[in-house]
PDB file of C-alpha atoms and ligand atoms in Angstrom:
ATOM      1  CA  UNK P 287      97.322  83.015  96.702  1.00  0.00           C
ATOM      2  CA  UNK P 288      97.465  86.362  95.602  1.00  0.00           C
ATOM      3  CA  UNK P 289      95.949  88.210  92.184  1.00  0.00           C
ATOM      4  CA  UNK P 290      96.358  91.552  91.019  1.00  0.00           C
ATOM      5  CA  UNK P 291      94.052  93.067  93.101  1.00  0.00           C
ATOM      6  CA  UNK P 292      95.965  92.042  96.021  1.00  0.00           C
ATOM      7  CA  UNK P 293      99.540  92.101  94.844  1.00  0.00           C
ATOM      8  CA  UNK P 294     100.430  95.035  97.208  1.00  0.00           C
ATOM      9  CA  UNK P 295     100.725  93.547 100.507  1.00  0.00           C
ATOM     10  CA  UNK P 296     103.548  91.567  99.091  1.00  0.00           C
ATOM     11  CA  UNK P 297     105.447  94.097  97.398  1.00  0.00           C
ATOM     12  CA  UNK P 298     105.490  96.063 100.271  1.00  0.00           C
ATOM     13  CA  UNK P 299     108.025  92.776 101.451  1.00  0.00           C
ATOM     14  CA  UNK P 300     110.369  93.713  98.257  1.00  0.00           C
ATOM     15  CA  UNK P 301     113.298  95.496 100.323  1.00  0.00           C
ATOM     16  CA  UNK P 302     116.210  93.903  99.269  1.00  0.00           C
ATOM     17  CA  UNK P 303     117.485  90.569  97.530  1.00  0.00           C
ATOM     18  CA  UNK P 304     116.830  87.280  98.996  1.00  0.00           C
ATOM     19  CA  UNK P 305     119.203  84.940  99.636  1.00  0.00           C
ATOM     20  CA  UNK P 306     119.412  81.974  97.753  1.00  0.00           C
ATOM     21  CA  UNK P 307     118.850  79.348 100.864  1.00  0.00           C
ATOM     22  CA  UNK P 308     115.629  81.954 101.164  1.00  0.00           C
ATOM     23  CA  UNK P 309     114.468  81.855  97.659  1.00  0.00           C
ATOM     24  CA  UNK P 310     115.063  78.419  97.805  1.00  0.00           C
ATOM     25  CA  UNK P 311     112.732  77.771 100.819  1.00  0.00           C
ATOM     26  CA  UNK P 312     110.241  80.034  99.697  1.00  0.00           C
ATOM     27  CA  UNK P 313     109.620  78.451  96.315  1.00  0.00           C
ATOM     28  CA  UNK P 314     109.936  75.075  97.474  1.00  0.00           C
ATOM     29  CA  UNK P 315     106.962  75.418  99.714  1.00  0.00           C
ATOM     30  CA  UNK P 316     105.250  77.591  97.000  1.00  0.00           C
ATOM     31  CA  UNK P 317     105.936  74.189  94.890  1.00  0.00           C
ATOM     32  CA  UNK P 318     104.690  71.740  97.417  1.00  0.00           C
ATOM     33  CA  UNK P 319     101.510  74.007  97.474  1.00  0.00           C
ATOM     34  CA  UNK P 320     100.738  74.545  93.737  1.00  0.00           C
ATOM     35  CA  UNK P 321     102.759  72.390  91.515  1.00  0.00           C
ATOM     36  CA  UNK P 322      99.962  69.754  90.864  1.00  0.00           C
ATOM     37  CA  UNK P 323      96.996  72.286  90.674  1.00  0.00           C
ATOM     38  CA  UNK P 324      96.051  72.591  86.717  1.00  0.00           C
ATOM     39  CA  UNK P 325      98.105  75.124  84.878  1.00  0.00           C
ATOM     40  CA  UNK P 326     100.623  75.457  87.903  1.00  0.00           C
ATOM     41  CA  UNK P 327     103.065  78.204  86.408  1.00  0.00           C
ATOM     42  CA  UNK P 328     101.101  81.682  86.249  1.00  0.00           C
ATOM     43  CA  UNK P 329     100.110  81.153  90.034  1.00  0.00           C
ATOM     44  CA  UNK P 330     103.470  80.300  91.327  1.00  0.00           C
ATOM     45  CA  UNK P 331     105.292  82.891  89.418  1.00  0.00           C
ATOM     46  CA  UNK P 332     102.307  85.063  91.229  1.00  0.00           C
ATOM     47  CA  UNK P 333     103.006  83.720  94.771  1.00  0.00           C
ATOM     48  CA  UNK P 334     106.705  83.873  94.192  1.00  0.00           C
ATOM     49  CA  UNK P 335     106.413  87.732  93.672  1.00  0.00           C
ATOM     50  CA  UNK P 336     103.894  88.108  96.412  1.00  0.00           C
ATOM     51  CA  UNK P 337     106.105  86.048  99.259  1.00  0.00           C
ATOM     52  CA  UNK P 338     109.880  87.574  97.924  1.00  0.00           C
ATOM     53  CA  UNK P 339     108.361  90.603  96.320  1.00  0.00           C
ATOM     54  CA  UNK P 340     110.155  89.894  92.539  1.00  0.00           C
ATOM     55  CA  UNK P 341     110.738  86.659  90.676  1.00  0.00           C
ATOM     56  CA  UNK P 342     114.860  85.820  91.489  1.00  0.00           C
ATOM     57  CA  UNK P 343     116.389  84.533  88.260  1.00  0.00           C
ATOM     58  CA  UNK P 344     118.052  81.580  90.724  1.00  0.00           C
ATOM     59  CA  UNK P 345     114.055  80.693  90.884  1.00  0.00           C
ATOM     60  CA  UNK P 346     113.469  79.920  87.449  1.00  0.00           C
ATOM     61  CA  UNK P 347     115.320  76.528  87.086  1.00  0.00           C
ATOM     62  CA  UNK P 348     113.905  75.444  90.186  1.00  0.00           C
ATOM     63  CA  UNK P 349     110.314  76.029  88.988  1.00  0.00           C
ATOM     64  CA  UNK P 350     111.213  74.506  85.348  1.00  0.00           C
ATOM     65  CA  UNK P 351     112.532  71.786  87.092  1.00  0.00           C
ATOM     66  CA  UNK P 352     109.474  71.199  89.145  1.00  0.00           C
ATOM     67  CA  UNK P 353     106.791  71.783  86.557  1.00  0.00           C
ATOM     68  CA  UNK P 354     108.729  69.495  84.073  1.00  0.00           C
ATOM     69  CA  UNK P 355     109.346  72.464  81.362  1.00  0.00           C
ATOM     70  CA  UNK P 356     112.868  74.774  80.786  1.00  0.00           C
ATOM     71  CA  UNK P 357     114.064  77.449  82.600  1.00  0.00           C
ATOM     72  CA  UNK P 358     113.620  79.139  79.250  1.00  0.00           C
ATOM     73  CA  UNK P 359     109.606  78.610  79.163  1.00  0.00           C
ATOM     74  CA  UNK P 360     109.692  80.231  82.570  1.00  0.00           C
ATOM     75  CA  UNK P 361     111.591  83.666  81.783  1.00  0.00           C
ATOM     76  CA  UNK P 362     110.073  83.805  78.861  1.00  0.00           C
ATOM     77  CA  UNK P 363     106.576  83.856  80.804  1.00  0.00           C
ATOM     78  CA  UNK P 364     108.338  86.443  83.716  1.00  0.00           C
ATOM     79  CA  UNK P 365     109.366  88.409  80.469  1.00  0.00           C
ATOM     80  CA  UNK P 366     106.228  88.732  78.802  1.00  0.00           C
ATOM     81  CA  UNK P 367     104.105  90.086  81.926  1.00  0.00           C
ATOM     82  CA  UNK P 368     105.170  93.385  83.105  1.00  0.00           C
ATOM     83  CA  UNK P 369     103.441  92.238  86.561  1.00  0.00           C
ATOM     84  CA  UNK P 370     106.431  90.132  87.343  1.00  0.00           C
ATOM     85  CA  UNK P 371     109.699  91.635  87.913  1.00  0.00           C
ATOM     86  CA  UNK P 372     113.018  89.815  88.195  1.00  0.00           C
ATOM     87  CA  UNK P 373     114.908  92.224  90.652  1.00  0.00           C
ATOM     88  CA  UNK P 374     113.267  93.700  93.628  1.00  0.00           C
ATOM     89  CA  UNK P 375     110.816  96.508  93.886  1.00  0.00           C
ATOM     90  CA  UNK P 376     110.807  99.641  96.086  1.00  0.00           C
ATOM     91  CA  UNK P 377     108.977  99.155  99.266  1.00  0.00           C
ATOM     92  CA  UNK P 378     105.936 101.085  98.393  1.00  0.00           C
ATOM     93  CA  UNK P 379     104.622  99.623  94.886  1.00  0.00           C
ATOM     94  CA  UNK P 380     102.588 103.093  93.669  1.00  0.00           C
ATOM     95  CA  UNK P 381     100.174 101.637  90.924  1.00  0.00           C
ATOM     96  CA  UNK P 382      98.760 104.817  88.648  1.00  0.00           C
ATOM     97  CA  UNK P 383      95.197 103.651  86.811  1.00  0.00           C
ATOM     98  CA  UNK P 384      95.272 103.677  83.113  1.00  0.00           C
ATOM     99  CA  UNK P 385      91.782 102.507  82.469  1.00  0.00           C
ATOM    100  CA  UNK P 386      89.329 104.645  80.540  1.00  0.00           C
ATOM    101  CA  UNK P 387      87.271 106.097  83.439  1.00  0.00           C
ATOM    102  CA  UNK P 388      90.442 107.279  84.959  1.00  0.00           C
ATOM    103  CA  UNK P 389      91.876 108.497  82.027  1.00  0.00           C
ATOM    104  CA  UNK P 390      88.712 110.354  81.153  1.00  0.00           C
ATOM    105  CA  UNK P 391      88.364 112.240  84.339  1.00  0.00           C
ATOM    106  CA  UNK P 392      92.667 113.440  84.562  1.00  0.00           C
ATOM    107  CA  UNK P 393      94.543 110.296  84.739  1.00  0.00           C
ATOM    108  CA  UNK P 394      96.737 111.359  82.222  1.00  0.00           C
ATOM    109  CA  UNK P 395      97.980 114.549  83.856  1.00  0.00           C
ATOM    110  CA  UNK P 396      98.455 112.096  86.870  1.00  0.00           C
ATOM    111  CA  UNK P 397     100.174 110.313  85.001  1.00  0.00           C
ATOM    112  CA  UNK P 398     102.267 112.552  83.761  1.00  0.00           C
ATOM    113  CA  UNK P 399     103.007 114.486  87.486  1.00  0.00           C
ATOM    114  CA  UNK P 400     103.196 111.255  88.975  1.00  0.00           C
ATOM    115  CA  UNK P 401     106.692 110.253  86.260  1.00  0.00           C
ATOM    116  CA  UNK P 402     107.327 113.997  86.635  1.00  0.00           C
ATOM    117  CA  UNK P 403     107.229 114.059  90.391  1.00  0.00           C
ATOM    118  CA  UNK P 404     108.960 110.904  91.232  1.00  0.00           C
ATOM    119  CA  UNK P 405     111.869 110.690  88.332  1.00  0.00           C
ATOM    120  CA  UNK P 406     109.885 107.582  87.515  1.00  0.00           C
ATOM    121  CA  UNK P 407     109.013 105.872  84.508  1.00  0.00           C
ATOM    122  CA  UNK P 408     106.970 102.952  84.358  1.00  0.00           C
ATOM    123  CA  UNK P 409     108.320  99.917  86.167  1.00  0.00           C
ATOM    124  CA  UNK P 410     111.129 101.839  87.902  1.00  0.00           C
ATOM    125  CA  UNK P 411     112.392 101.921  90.930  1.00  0.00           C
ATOM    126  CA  UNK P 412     114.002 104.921  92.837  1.00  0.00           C
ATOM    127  CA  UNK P 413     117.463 104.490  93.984  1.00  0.00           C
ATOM    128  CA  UNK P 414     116.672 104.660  97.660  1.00  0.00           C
ATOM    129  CA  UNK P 415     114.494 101.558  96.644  1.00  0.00           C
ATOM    130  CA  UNK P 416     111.972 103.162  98.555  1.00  0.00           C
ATOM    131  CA  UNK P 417     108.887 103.243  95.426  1.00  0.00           C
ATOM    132  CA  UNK P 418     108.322 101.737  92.027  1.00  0.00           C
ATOM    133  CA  UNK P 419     105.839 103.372  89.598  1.00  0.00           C
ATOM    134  CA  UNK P 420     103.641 101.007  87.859  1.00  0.00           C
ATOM    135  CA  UNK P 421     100.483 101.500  86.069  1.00  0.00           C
ATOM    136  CA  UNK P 422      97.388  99.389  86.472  1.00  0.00           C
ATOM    137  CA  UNK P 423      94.082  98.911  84.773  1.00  0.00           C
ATOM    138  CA  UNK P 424      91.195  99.779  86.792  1.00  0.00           C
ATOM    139  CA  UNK P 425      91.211  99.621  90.643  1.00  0.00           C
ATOM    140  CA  UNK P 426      87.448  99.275  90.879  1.00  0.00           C
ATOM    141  CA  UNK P 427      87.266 102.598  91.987  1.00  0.00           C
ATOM    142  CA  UNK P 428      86.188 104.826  88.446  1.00  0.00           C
ATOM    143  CA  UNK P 429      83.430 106.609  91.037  1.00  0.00           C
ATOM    144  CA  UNK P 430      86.491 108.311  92.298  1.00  0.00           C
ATOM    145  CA  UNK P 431      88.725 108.622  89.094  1.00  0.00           C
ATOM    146  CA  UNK P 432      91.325 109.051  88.938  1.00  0.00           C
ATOM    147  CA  UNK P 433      92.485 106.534  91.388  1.00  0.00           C
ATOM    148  CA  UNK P 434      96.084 105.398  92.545  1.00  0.00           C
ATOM    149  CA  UNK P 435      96.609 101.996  94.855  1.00  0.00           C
ATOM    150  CA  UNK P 436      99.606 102.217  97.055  1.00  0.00           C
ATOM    151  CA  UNK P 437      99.733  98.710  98.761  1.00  0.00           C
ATOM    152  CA  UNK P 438      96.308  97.598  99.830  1.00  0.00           C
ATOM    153  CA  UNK P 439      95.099 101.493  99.910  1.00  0.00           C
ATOM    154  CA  UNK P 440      93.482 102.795  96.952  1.00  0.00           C
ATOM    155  CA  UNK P 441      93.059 107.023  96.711  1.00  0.00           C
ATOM    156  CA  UNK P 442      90.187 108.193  94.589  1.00  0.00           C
ATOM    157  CA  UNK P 443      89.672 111.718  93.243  1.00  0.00           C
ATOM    158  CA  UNK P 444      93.644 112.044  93.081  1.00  0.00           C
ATOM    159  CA  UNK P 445      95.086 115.150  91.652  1.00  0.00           C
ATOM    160  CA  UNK P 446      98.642 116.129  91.353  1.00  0.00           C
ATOM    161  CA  UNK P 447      98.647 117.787  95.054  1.00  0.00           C
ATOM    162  CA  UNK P 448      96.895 115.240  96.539  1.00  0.00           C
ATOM    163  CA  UNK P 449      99.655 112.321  94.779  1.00  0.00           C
ATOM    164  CA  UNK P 450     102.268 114.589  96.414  1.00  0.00           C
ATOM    165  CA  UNK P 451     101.513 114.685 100.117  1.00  0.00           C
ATOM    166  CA  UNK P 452     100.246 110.616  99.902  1.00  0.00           C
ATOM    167  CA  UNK P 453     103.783 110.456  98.386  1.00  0.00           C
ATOM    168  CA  UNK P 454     105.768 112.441 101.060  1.00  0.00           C
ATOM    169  CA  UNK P 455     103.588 110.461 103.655  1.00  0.00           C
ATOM    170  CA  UNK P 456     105.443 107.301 102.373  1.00  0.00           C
ATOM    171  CA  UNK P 457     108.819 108.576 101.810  1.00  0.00           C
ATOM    172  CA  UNK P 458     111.723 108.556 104.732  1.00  0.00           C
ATOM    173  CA  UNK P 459     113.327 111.455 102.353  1.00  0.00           C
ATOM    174  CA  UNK P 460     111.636 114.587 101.412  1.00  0.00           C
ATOM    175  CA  UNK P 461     109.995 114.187  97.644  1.00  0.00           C
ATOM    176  CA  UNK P 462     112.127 117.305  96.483  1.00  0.00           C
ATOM    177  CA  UNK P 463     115.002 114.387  96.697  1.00  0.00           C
ATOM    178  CA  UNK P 464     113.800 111.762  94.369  1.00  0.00           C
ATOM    179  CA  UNK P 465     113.925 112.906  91.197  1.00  0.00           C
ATOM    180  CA  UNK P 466     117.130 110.904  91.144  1.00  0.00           C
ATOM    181  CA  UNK P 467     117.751 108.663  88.185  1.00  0.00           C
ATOM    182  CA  UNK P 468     116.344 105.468  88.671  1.00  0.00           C
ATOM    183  CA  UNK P 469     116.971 101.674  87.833  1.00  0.00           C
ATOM    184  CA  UNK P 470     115.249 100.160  84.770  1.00  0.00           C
ATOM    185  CA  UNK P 471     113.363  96.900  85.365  1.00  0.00           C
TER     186      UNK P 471
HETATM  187  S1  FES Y 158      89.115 103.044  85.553  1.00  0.00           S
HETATM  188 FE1  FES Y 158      90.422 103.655  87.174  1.00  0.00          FE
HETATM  189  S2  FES Y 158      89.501 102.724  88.901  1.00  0.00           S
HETATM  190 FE2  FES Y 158      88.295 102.011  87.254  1.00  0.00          FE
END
């Protein structure tokens, strides 16, 4: 089971699109597993993400089916959390803190470098489907705000410096290359 503390070491799966005899395996055993535990759908959604690293729309009927409710109830849960995403992420998941100690000690201005830096907005993904920008809401860490989380790894007392080298440490390209336009969730 995975939660949003731990969410990373599954992203960092999200490389590409499953196939659908994958997806299909996958969420069948995630069904076998969760499908009768009470109020089945948030977890499997959850476990979905964490094994494939997104939520395939091909899963969605196949969890309706299973937990007895529409392929509509199901998207529209996906939809409403940003958490889930439908299409894969990049293979480094960069989560920025948003929460108040953060935001009181610079996590705004990291913010701001961090969209700046990586041609990223919220939720997007670079084209080289190498990172995906996504906020979070405190890591645990507000000793060391501002803090970032990049997979299991959270960085305290980032500044804009600091986000750069962790990011060219990640990337197979150069940073000076990404501000590419990216894909939209
Ligand atoms: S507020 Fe950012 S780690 Fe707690």
């Amino acid at each position: 089971m995975t939660d949003a503390n731990t969410q990373g070491s599954g992203q960092a799966k999200a490389q590409g699109l499953a196939n659908q005899a994958e997806i299909e395996s996958v969420v069948d055993r995630i069904l076998v597993e969760l499908k009768d535990i009470p109020g089945p759908l948030l977890p499997i959604l959850h476990e979905v993400q964490h094994q494939l690293g997104y939520v395939p729309d091909s899963s969605l009927p196949i969890i309706g089916k299973a937990l007895n409710i529409s392929r509509a109830e199901v998207h529209g849960v996906v939809s409403f959390y940003h958490h889930f995403s439908s299409k894969p992420r990049g293979r480094h998941i960069i989560e920025v803190c948003r929460a108040e100690s953060c935001q009181s000690m610079g996590g705004r201005d990291l913010e701001a470098h961090a969209k700046f830096s990586l041609g990223l907005d919220w939720y997007q993904t670079s084209l080289d489907k190498e990172i995906t920008l996504e906020p979070v809401f405190c890591l645990g860490n507000c000793a060391c705000s501002p803090a970032i989380r990049i997979g299991d790894e959270v960085y305290g007392r980032m500044d804009a410096e600091q986000f750069d080298e962790v990011v060219d440490e990640l990337r197979t390209v150069p940073l000076a290359f990404s501000a590419n336009p990216a894909e939209v969730k």
